[in-house]
Short mmCIF file of C-alpha atoms in Angstrom, two decimals:
data_model
loop_
_atom_site.label_atom_id
_atom_site.label_comp_id
_atom_site.label_asym_id
_atom_site.label_seq_id
_atom_site.Cartn_x
_atom_site.Cartn_y
_atom_site.Cartn_z
CA MET A 1 -23.28 -0.41 18.64
CA LYS A 2 -26.37 0.26 20.76
CA ARG A 3 -28.31 0.74 17.47
CA ALA A 4 -27.60 -2.53 16.36
CA PRO A 5 -30.12 -4.72 18.61
CA LEU A 6 -32.80 -2.09 17.97
CA LYS A 7 -32.64 -2.50 14.19
CA LEU A 8 -32.43 -6.36 14.75
CA LEU A 9 -35.52 -6.26 16.79
CA SER A 10 -37.29 -4.18 14.14
CA VAL A 11 -36.47 -7.02 11.58
CA LEU A 12 -37.84 -9.74 13.73
CA GLY A 13 -40.89 -7.65 14.24
CA PHE A 14 -41.55 -7.30 10.80
CA PHE A 15 -41.10 -11.28 10.20
CA LEU A 16 -43.38 -11.66 13.27
CA LEU A 17 -46.41 -9.30 11.89
CA TRP A 18 -46.13 -11.18 8.59
CA ALA A 19 -46.36 -14.66 10.04
CA ILE A 20 -49.41 -13.49 12.08
CA ILE A 21 -51.22 -12.04 9.19
CA ALA A 22 -50.52 -15.05 7.12
CA ALA A 23 -51.75 -17.33 9.66
CA ALA A 24 -54.80 -15.26 10.13
CA VAL A 25 -55.87 -15.01 6.59
CA ASN A 26 -55.03 -18.84 5.99
CA SER A 27 -54.65 -18.68 2.08
CA PRO A 28 -52.40 -19.95 -0.52
CA ASP A 29 -52.20 -16.37 -1.89
CA VAL A 30 -50.69 -14.93 1.30
CA PRO A 31 -47.72 -17.56 2.36
CA GLY A 32 -46.07 -17.03 5.70
CA PRO A 33 -42.45 -16.69 6.03
CA ALA A 34 -41.76 -20.23 6.49
CA GLU A 35 -43.22 -21.19 3.31
CA VAL A 36 -41.17 -18.28 1.50
CA GLY A 37 -38.11 -19.45 3.47
CA LEU A 38 -38.72 -23.27 2.29
CA PHE A 39 -39.03 -22.03 -1.39
CA VAL A 40 -35.81 -20.00 -1.02
CA ALA A 41 -33.69 -22.95 0.26
CA ARG A 42 -35.02 -25.13 -2.53
CA GLU A 43 -34.34 -22.82 -4.94
CA ALA A 44 -30.95 -22.07 -3.66
CA SER A 45 -30.03 -25.71 -3.39
CA SER A 46 -30.96 -25.95 -7.02
CA GLY A 47 -28.62 -23.19 -8.07
CA GLU A 48 -31.47 -21.57 -9.87
CA LEU A 49 -31.83 -18.93 -7.30
CA PHE A 50 -28.22 -17.55 -7.40
CA TYR A 51 -28.05 -18.00 -11.06
CA ASN A 52 -31.01 -15.52 -11.35
CA LEU A 53 -30.05 -13.42 -8.75
CA ALA A 54 -26.20 -12.80 -10.35
CA VAL A 55 -27.79 -12.22 -13.75
CA THR A 56 -30.03 -9.51 -12.16
CA LEU A 57 -27.35 -8.05 -10.11
CA SER A 58 -24.85 -7.67 -13.21
CA ARG A 59 -27.52 -5.70 -14.99
CA VAL A 60 -28.04 -3.57 -12.14
CA ALA A 61 -24.30 -3.07 -11.76
CA ALA A 62 -23.80 -2.29 -15.51
CA ALA A 63 -26.69 0.01 -15.77
CA PHE A 64 -25.89 1.80 -12.34
CA LEU A 65 -22.23 2.30 -13.89
CA ILE A 66 -23.11 3.56 -17.19
CA SER A 67 -25.81 6.01 -15.77
CA LEU A 68 -23.51 7.23 -13.12
CA ILE A 69 -20.65 7.63 -15.44
CA VAL A 70 -22.70 9.31 -18.17
CA GLY A 71 -25.02 11.29 -15.86
CA SER A 72 -22.07 12.77 -13.95
CA ALA A 73 -20.15 13.85 -16.97
CA ILE A 74 -23.25 15.71 -18.30
CA GLY A 75 -24.39 17.12 -15.21
CA ILE A 76 -20.94 18.40 -14.29
CA VAL A 77 -20.74 20.18 -17.71
CA MET A 78 -24.27 21.55 -17.38
CA GLY A 79 -23.42 22.97 -13.81
CA GLN A 80 -20.29 24.74 -15.12
CA ASN A 81 -21.45 26.04 -18.42
CA ARG A 82 -24.34 28.40 -18.43
CA ALA A 83 -24.76 27.78 -22.27
CA VAL A 84 -24.71 24.07 -22.11
CA ASP A 85 -27.15 24.26 -19.26
CA ARG A 86 -29.78 26.23 -21.24
CA ILE A 87 -29.59 24.10 -24.38
CA LEU A 88 -29.62 20.84 -22.46
CA ASP A 89 -32.09 21.77 -19.71
CA PRO A 90 -35.23 21.05 -21.76
CA TRP A 91 -34.04 17.46 -22.95
CA ILE A 92 -33.22 16.61 -19.22
CA ILE A 93 -36.95 17.72 -18.48
CA ILE A 94 -38.35 15.54 -21.30
CA PHE A 95 -36.45 12.58 -20.55
CA VAL A 96 -37.11 12.71 -16.81
CA ASN A 97 -40.94 12.85 -17.61
CA LEU A 98 -40.77 9.96 -19.98
CA PRO A 99 -42.38 6.89 -18.35
CA ALA A 100 -39.94 4.14 -17.67
CA LEU A 101 -42.06 1.61 -19.53
CA VAL A 102 -42.13 3.77 -22.87
CA ILE A 103 -38.32 3.86 -22.83
CA ILE A 104 -38.03 0.27 -22.22
CA VAL A 105 -40.60 -0.81 -24.91
CA LEU A 106 -38.75 1.67 -27.56
CA CYS A 107 -35.43 0.07 -26.90
CA TYR A 108 -36.52 -3.37 -27.38
CA ILE A 109 -38.44 -2.51 -30.42
CA TRP A 110 -35.52 -0.45 -31.96
CA MET A 111 -32.49 -2.47 -30.56
CA GLY A 112 -34.04 -5.92 -30.39
CA LEU A 113 -34.65 -8.00 -27.49
CA THR A 114 -31.12 -7.99 -26.26
CA GLU A 115 -28.83 -7.37 -23.15
CA VAL A 116 -27.58 -4.23 -24.89
CA ALA A 117 -31.29 -2.86 -25.13
CA ALA A 118 -31.88 -4.08 -21.82
CA VAL A 119 -29.14 -2.26 -20.00
CA THR A 120 -29.52 0.91 -22.22
CA ALA A 121 -32.92 1.12 -21.45
CA VAL A 122 -32.40 1.14 -17.73
CA ALA A 123 -29.59 3.57 -17.77
CA LEU A 124 -31.48 5.92 -19.92
CA ASN A 125 -34.20 6.04 -17.37
CA LYS A 126 -31.74 6.97 -14.65
CA ILE A 127 -29.50 9.23 -16.34
CA PRO A 128 -31.66 12.30 -16.19
CA ASN A 129 -31.92 11.99 -12.39
CA VAL A 130 -27.92 11.71 -12.13
CA VAL A 131 -27.70 14.62 -14.31
CA ILE A 132 -29.98 16.82 -12.04
CA THR A 133 -28.09 15.75 -8.84
CA MET A 134 -24.59 16.19 -10.29
CA ARG A 135 -25.57 19.46 -11.90
CA GLU A 136 -26.49 20.87 -8.33
CA GLY A 137 -23.14 19.46 -7.22
CA ALA A 138 -21.44 21.17 -9.81
CA ARG A 139 -22.91 24.61 -9.17
CA SER A 140 -22.08 24.39 -5.65
CA LEU A 141 -18.20 23.95 -6.28
CA ASP A 142 -16.29 26.53 -4.14
CA PRO A 143 -14.45 28.96 -6.41
CA LYS A 144 -12.01 29.88 -3.63
CA LEU A 145 -10.64 26.22 -3.62
CA SER A 146 -10.73 26.20 -7.47
CA GLU A 147 -8.46 29.52 -7.36
CA MET A 148 -5.97 27.89 -4.83
CA ALA A 149 -5.57 24.96 -6.82
CA ARG A 150 -4.82 27.38 -9.81
CA VAL A 151 -2.28 29.45 -7.65
CA PHE A 152 -0.58 26.36 -6.57
CA ARG A 153 -0.56 24.91 -10.27
CA PHE A 154 -2.61 21.66 -9.28
CA SER A 155 -2.25 19.46 -12.22
CA ARG A 156 -5.69 18.60 -13.74
CA MET A 157 -5.63 15.21 -12.17
CA ARG A 158 -4.42 16.55 -9.05
CA THR A 159 -7.64 19.18 -9.14
CA ILE A 160 -10.03 16.47 -10.04
CA ARG A 161 -8.89 14.09 -7.30
CA HIS A 162 -8.27 16.48 -4.64
CA VAL A 163 -10.27 19.47 -5.00
CA VAL A 164 -13.32 18.66 -7.35
CA LEU A 165 -14.42 15.05 -6.30
CA PRO A 166 -14.32 15.57 -2.50
CA GLN A 167 -16.73 18.36 -3.12
CA LEU A 168 -19.02 16.33 -5.16
CA GLN A 169 -18.69 13.20 -3.10
CA PRO A 170 -22.06 13.88 -1.24
CA PHE A 171 -23.84 14.49 -4.43
CA ILE A 172 -22.48 11.34 -6.13
CA ALA A 173 -23.62 9.44 -3.02
CA ALA A 174 -26.94 10.76 -3.08
CA ALA A 175 -27.13 9.80 -6.82
CA GLY A 176 -25.91 6.44 -6.09
CA ARG A 177 -28.23 5.73 -3.21
CA SER A 178 -31.49 6.66 -4.89
CA GLY A 179 -29.95 5.33 -8.09
CA LEU A 180 -29.40 1.85 -6.97
CA ALA A 181 -32.79 1.52 -5.48
CA LEU A 182 -34.55 2.92 -8.67
CA ILE A 183 -32.38 0.89 -11.08
CA TRP A 184 -33.09 -2.68 -9.29
CA LYS A 185 -36.74 -1.88 -9.81
CA ILE A 186 -36.44 -1.06 -13.31
CA VAL A 187 -34.21 -3.76 -14.44
CA LEU A 188 -37.03 -6.20 -12.91
CA VAL A 189 -39.67 -4.60 -15.34
CA VAL A 190 -36.85 -4.90 -18.29
CA GLU A 191 -36.47 -8.43 -17.57
CA LEU A 192 -40.15 -9.18 -17.20
CA LEU A 193 -40.72 -7.78 -20.66
CA GLY A 194 -37.82 -9.08 -22.77
CA ARG A 195 -35.15 -11.16 -21.12
CA SER A 196 -35.64 -15.03 -20.31
CA ASN A 197 -33.62 -14.98 -17.03
CA GLY A 198 -33.11 -13.00 -13.96
CA VAL A 199 -35.12 -12.27 -10.91
CA GLY A 200 -37.86 -10.26 -13.21
CA PHE A 201 -38.22 -13.15 -15.38
CA GLN A 202 -38.74 -15.35 -12.63
CA ILE A 203 -41.26 -13.38 -10.96
CA HIS A 204 -43.36 -13.16 -14.40
CA LEU A 205 -42.95 -16.87 -14.46
CA TYR A 206 -44.42 -17.63 -11.02
CA PHE A 207 -47.07 -14.96 -11.41
CA GLN A 208 -48.39 -16.98 -14.51
CA LEU A 209 -48.32 -20.24 -12.08
CA PHE A 210 -49.93 -17.74 -9.37
CA ASP A 211 -47.26 -19.10 -6.88
CA VAL A 212 -47.03 -16.53 -4.42
CA ALA A 213 -44.48 -18.23 -2.22
CA ALA A 214 -41.99 -18.16 -5.19
CA ILE A 215 -42.76 -14.36 -6.09
CA LEU A 216 -42.00 -13.53 -2.39
CA GLY A 217 -39.06 -15.74 -2.24
CA TYR A 218 -37.30 -14.08 -5.20
CA THR A 219 -38.16 -10.59 -3.87
CA LEU A 220 -36.86 -11.38 -0.47
CA ALA A 221 -33.67 -12.53 -1.72
CA PHE A 222 -32.94 -9.66 -3.88
CA VAL A 223 -33.70 -7.24 -1.12
CA ILE A 224 -31.34 -8.97 1.25
CA VAL A 225 -28.57 -8.88 -1.67
CA MET A 226 -29.27 -5.07 -1.75
CA LEU A 227 -29.22 -4.60 2.02
CA ALA A 228 -25.96 -6.82 2.09
CA ILE A 229 -24.44 -4.24 -0.33
CA GLU A 230 -25.51 -1.24 1.53
CA PHE A 231 -24.17 -2.46 4.80
CA SER A 232 -20.83 -3.93 3.59
CA VAL A 233 -20.03 -1.63 0.73
CA VAL A 234 -22.00 1.42 0.72
CA GLN A 235 -22.05 2.58 4.18
CA PRO A 236 -18.29 1.81 5.22
CA LEU A 237 -17.30 3.54 1.95
CA GLU A 238 -19.37 6.78 2.79
CA HIS A 239 -17.87 6.42 6.52
CA HIS A 240 -14.13 6.58 4.95
CA LEU A 241 -15.05 9.23 2.52
CA THR A 242 -16.35 11.71 5.29
CA ARG A 243 -13.83 10.97 7.78
CA TRP A 244 -12.61 14.66 7.78
CA ARG A 245 -16.01 15.79 8.81
CA PRO A 246 -16.17 17.34 12.30
CA LYS A 247 -18.10 14.52 14.25
CA PRO A 248 -20.90 15.51 16.47
CA ALA A 249 -19.89 14.68 20.21
CA MET B 1 -17.72 43.95 -12.78
CA SER B 2 -19.91 43.85 -9.48
CA ALA B 3 -22.27 41.08 -8.71
CA ASP B 4 -25.21 43.13 -10.07
CA GLY B 5 -23.71 42.98 -13.46
CA GLU B 6 -22.72 46.80 -13.29
CA GLU B 7 -19.32 47.40 -14.91
CA SER B 8 -17.09 49.63 -12.75
CA GLU B 9 -13.29 50.81 -12.94
CA ILE B 10 -11.63 49.59 -9.74
CA LEU B 11 -8.04 50.55 -10.69
CA ARG B 12 -6.48 53.05 -13.02
CA ASP B 13 -2.93 53.80 -13.78
CA LEU B 14 -1.63 51.61 -11.10
CA ALA B 15 2.05 50.92 -11.70
CA PHE B 16 4.64 49.67 -9.36
CA THR B 17 7.85 47.57 -9.26
CA LEU B 18 8.98 45.24 -6.56
CA GLU B 19 12.84 44.90 -5.84
CA ALA B 20 13.60 41.17 -5.58
CA GLY B 21 13.96 39.88 -1.98
CA THR B 22 12.10 42.81 -0.56
CA PHE B 23 9.07 42.94 1.72
CA THR B 24 6.53 45.43 0.68
CA CYS B 25 2.85 46.27 1.97
CA LEU B 26 0.28 47.63 0.31
CA ILE B 27 -1.90 49.79 2.29
CA GLY B 28 -5.22 51.36 1.57
CA PRO B 29 -8.68 51.70 2.88
CA SER B 30 -11.25 48.85 2.67
CA GLY B 31 -12.65 48.35 -0.69
CA CYS B 32 -10.04 50.25 -2.68
CA GLY B 33 -9.00 47.38 -4.68
CA LYS B 34 -6.04 45.75 -3.04
CA THR B 35 -7.35 42.43 -3.23
CA THR B 36 -8.03 43.16 -7.16
CA THR B 37 -4.48 44.00 -7.46
CA LEU B 38 -3.23 40.62 -5.93
CA ARG B 39 -5.74 38.85 -8.17
CA ILE B 40 -4.40 40.45 -11.21
CA LEU B 41 -0.78 39.58 -10.21
CA LEU B 42 -1.86 36.03 -9.55
CA GLY B 43 -3.58 35.62 -12.84
CA LEU B 44 -6.92 35.13 -11.21
CA ASP B 45 -8.48 38.26 -12.61
CA ARG B 46 -8.01 38.49 -16.28
CA ASP B 47 -10.41 41.38 -16.75
CA PHE B 48 -8.04 44.22 -17.02
CA SER B 49 -5.85 45.90 -19.51
CA GLY B 50 -1.96 46.50 -18.80
CA THR B 51 0.98 44.18 -18.25
CA VAL B 52 2.34 42.25 -15.25
CA THR B 53 6.13 41.49 -15.67
CA MET B 54 7.78 38.54 -13.81
CA PRO B 55 11.34 38.19 -14.02
CA ALA B 56 12.80 35.84 -16.55
CA GLY B 57 12.85 32.19 -16.01
CA ASN B 58 10.49 29.96 -14.18
CA VAL B 59 9.14 32.17 -11.34
CA ARG B 60 6.83 30.64 -8.85
CA THR B 61 4.06 32.97 -7.31
CA VAL B 62 1.94 31.75 -4.53
CA ALA B 63 -0.22 33.11 -2.11
CA VAL B 64 -1.64 33.10 1.36
CA PHE B 65 -5.28 34.29 1.12
CA GLN B 66 -7.33 35.98 3.58
CA GLU B 67 -9.32 32.81 4.23
CA PRO B 68 -6.79 29.81 4.71
CA ARG B 69 -8.42 28.13 1.92
CA LEU B 70 -7.22 24.39 2.91
CA LEU B 71 -9.04 21.51 1.67
CA PRO B 72 -11.17 20.31 4.45
CA TRP B 73 -10.88 16.57 3.35
CA ARG B 74 -7.05 16.36 3.45
CA THR B 75 -4.87 16.33 6.50
CA VAL B 76 -2.70 19.14 7.45
CA GLU B 77 0.32 17.32 5.97
CA GLN B 78 -1.44 16.32 2.84
CA ASN B 79 -2.69 20.14 2.29
CA VAL B 80 0.92 21.18 2.31
CA ARG B 81 2.36 18.44 0.33
CA LEU B 82 -0.25 18.67 -2.43
CA ALA B 83 0.81 22.11 -3.35
CA LEU B 84 4.39 20.99 -3.80
CA PRO B 85 5.39 20.66 -7.75
CA PRO B 86 4.96 17.15 -8.82
CA GLY B 87 7.84 14.85 -8.04
CA ALA B 88 9.41 17.39 -5.48
CA THR B 89 10.06 15.89 -2.16
CA PRO B 90 11.70 18.61 -0.08
CA ASP B 91 12.40 18.08 3.68
CA ILE B 92 9.42 20.07 4.82
CA GLN B 93 9.89 18.98 8.70
CA PRO B 94 11.96 21.96 9.73
CA LEU B 95 9.37 24.24 8.29
CA PHE B 96 6.73 22.28 10.30
CA ALA B 97 8.82 22.77 13.39
CA THR B 98 9.15 26.49 12.71
CA LEU B 99 5.47 26.98 12.40
CA GLY B 100 4.74 24.82 15.63
CA LEU B 101 2.71 22.25 13.32
CA GLN B 102 4.60 18.95 13.92
CA ALA B 103 1.87 17.82 16.35
CA MET B 104 -0.90 18.82 14.10
CA LEU B 105 0.17 16.67 10.74
CA ASP B 106 -2.51 14.17 10.70
CA ARG B 107 -5.39 16.61 11.97
CA TYR B 108 -8.00 17.54 9.62
CA PRO B 109 -8.62 21.64 9.21
CA SER B 110 -11.93 21.51 10.75
CA GLU B 111 -9.97 20.36 14.10
CA LEU B 112 -7.79 23.30 13.93
CA SER B 113 -8.19 27.04 15.23
CA LEU B 114 -8.10 29.75 12.84
CA GLY B 115 -4.57 30.83 13.94
CA LEU B 116 -3.36 27.26 13.25
CA GLU B 117 -5.08 27.18 9.78
CA ARG B 118 -3.33 30.18 8.93
CA ARG B 119 -0.08 28.57 9.82
CA VAL B 120 -0.84 25.75 7.71
CA ALA B 121 -1.60 28.18 4.88
CA LEU B 122 1.88 29.75 5.55
CA ALA B 123 3.81 26.46 5.61
CA ARG B 124 1.79 25.63 2.25
CA ALA B 125 3.03 28.68 0.64
CA PHE B 126 6.79 28.54 1.93
CA ALA B 127 6.99 24.85 1.06
CA VAL B 128 7.02 25.12 -2.52
CA MET B 129 9.99 27.88 -2.23
CA PRO B 130 8.30 30.51 -4.08
CA ASP B 131 10.07 33.38 -5.72
CA VAL B 132 7.22 35.87 -5.25
CA LEU B 133 4.67 35.56 -2.14
CA LEU B 134 1.63 37.51 -2.29
CA LEU B 135 -0.44 37.84 1.17
CA ASP B 136 -3.83 39.10 1.38
CA GLU B 137 -4.49 40.37 4.91
CA PRO B 138 -3.45 37.05 6.27
CA PHE B 139 -3.65 37.89 9.95
CA VAL B 140 -7.12 39.67 10.22
CA SER B 141 -9.24 38.27 12.76
CA LEU B 142 -6.84 36.89 15.03
CA ASP B 143 -6.22 37.79 18.36
CA GLU B 144 -3.16 40.30 18.89
CA HIS B 145 -1.21 37.55 20.55
CA THR B 146 -1.44 34.97 18.02
CA ALA B 147 -1.09 37.76 15.01
CA GLU B 148 2.02 38.96 16.56
CA ARG B 149 3.49 35.49 16.71
CA LEU B 150 2.56 34.87 12.98
CA ARG B 151 4.21 37.94 12.04
CA GLU B 152 7.60 36.97 13.60
CA LEU B 153 7.19 33.57 11.80
CA LEU B 154 6.48 35.32 8.58
CA ILE B 155 9.73 37.62 8.98
CA GLU B 156 11.75 34.52 10.06
CA LEU B 157 10.60 32.48 6.96
CA TRP B 158 11.01 35.53 4.70
CA ARG B 159 14.54 36.15 5.98
CA ARG B 160 15.54 32.58 5.38
CA HIS B 161 14.02 31.98 1.95
CA ALA B 162 14.87 35.16 0.35
CA VAL B 163 11.54 35.56 -1.20
CA THR B 164 9.93 38.78 -2.67
CA VAL B 165 6.96 39.61 -0.52
CA LEU B 166 3.92 41.68 -1.41
CA MET B 167 1.22 41.89 1.55
CA VAL B 168 -2.04 43.72 1.60
CA THR B 169 -3.05 44.80 5.12
CA HIS B 170 -5.13 47.82 6.41
CA ASN B 171 -3.34 47.53 9.52
CA VAL B 172 -0.81 50.21 9.13
CA ARG B 173 1.18 49.40 12.48
CA GLU B 174 1.59 45.86 11.32
CA ALA B 175 2.77 47.15 7.86
CA VAL B 176 5.33 49.41 9.44
CA GLN B 177 6.51 46.60 11.64
CA LEU B 178 6.94 44.19 8.67
CA ALA B 179 7.70 45.95 5.73
CA ASP B 180 10.74 47.60 3.90
CA ARG B 181 8.65 49.74 1.87
CA LEU B 182 5.08 50.54 1.89
CA LEU B 183 2.80 51.51 -1.06
CA LEU B 184 -0.22 53.74 -0.20
CA MET B 185 -3.21 53.16 -2.32
CA ASN B 186 -6.25 55.19 -2.56
CA GLY B 187 -8.74 56.78 -4.79
CA ARG B 188 -11.58 55.64 -7.04
CA PRO B 189 -10.51 54.17 -9.40
CA ALA B 190 -7.56 53.55 -7.31
CA GLY B 191 -3.93 54.13 -7.95
CA ILE B 192 -0.56 54.55 -5.84
CA VAL B 193 -0.70 57.75 -4.03
CA GLY B 194 2.28 57.04 -1.79
CA ASP B 195 5.69 55.11 -1.74
CA VAL B 196 7.23 55.18 1.71
CA ALA B 197 10.49 53.41 2.59
CA VAL B 198 10.82 52.19 6.25
CA PRO B 199 14.42 53.00 7.03
CA MET B 200 14.42 51.66 10.56
CA GLU B 201 15.90 48.21 11.52
CA ARG B 202 13.23 45.82 12.38
CA SER B 203 14.41 45.09 15.64
CA LYS B 204 13.86 48.85 16.82
CA ARG B 205 10.46 49.04 15.48
CA SER B 206 8.59 49.45 18.80
CA GLY B 207 7.88 52.12 21.44
CA ASP B 208 8.35 55.78 20.69
CA ARG B 209 10.27 55.46 17.33
CA LEU B 210 7.45 53.22 15.75
CA GLN B 211 4.85 55.71 17.25
CA GLN B 212 6.90 58.64 15.57
CA PHE B 213 7.00 57.10 12.15
CA LEU B 214 3.43 56.23 12.15
CA ASP B 215 2.59 59.74 13.13
CA GLU B 216 4.24 61.24 10.48
CA LEU B 217 2.99 58.70 8.17
CA THR B 218 -0.79 59.64 9.21
CA ARG B 219 0.26 63.41 9.03
CA ASN B 220 1.61 63.08 5.41
CA HIS B 221 -1.01 60.59 4.06
CA ALA B 222 -4.29 61.53 6.05
CA GLN B 223 -6.58 60.30 3.28
CA THR B 224 -4.98 57.00 3.18
CA VAL B 225 -3.52 55.92 6.44
CA ARG B 226 -5.61 56.07 9.63
CA ALA B 227 -3.48 55.04 12.56
#
């Protein structure tokens, strides 16, 4: 637990630096932590903050789950089957290079300004990355363990749960980590372009009012939510899943 | 098929029958196709022409591989239990006791020595109570003391479970100590070049008598057997 105070100190240092810069510039365009904190408190007491955070978070969760499941399925098949890999590889390269904005705009045009279009657009942006990571994972599956499972007549479920998934776990974690960060950034753009609620919409709104404290307030609030997820869900889960690894002394 | 994509014939006219409940060792120089033979018997290698006939009924064939092949993310006990057929809950504590694994049940494979991992692999194979057990040089790269102990355990388990054993080894002394019968394999492509019964009782396979048998074996099959 020696690392915790150091981390805390680092975070405090960040806020201190921010406060000093804000005081030095002394402009309404660069609000200090206190002003931003005040906005967050006001927005929280009206309920507005939590509503918009929840809306954005649910979009992030939906897009995250869809892209992880669909991307994993495609990636694993590609990693295990050379023919499928050759056929789908150019598609993946095309999709991974399509600008997020193009996918979002096209989804809204073709599917209307709907929730489905928003989540689909975000998922489509993320799926190629998941595919590439999971394909790598599927290629690295140990054939010796698969043979063992066959010799001992493991059922399909048993093989997936005890032989395949533990080997894919680091790749799933990597795809998830980078996925969560990328997805919430894209969700904000999607909200800005075609939704009437969520953090992205609020930032758009306050951009038109040039209210920088509000923009930073929403950003800060969401970053805190993501940090909370990282520390309360992602890290303990990872720790649990890698408990079998030999620990460095 | 080799790694560079070149096709080569490894085995030809290979034929043998194993008597139920016997212990047979397959001996031959490295790379002559012993492991391939086991892989064919296990159904892991389908690139061959010929037949493998198992006795009628639901015959369980399992293997102890050259490497222990344990699941690193499961404990010793989970590794053994996962190999059991669905729904089966035999009492495997005596097996753990015989193999001296009781204190290790909650450990992960990475915390075990190679010798202990090999014991777990043996436990896993015996826990399913197989009819046929194939072993692929299960005691290589162990110190002689540990290997000797594991050989004794293997014989003890084989006696108790009445299983048909085929073990691949290139350690002739080990083979003569363990087996009822030796199958000698050689050639390119390889086939069976010798079929030798070991007439001595297992308890008497030591000292001069063992040496005498080994000498004779080496003399008769100089191409295949190097003591």
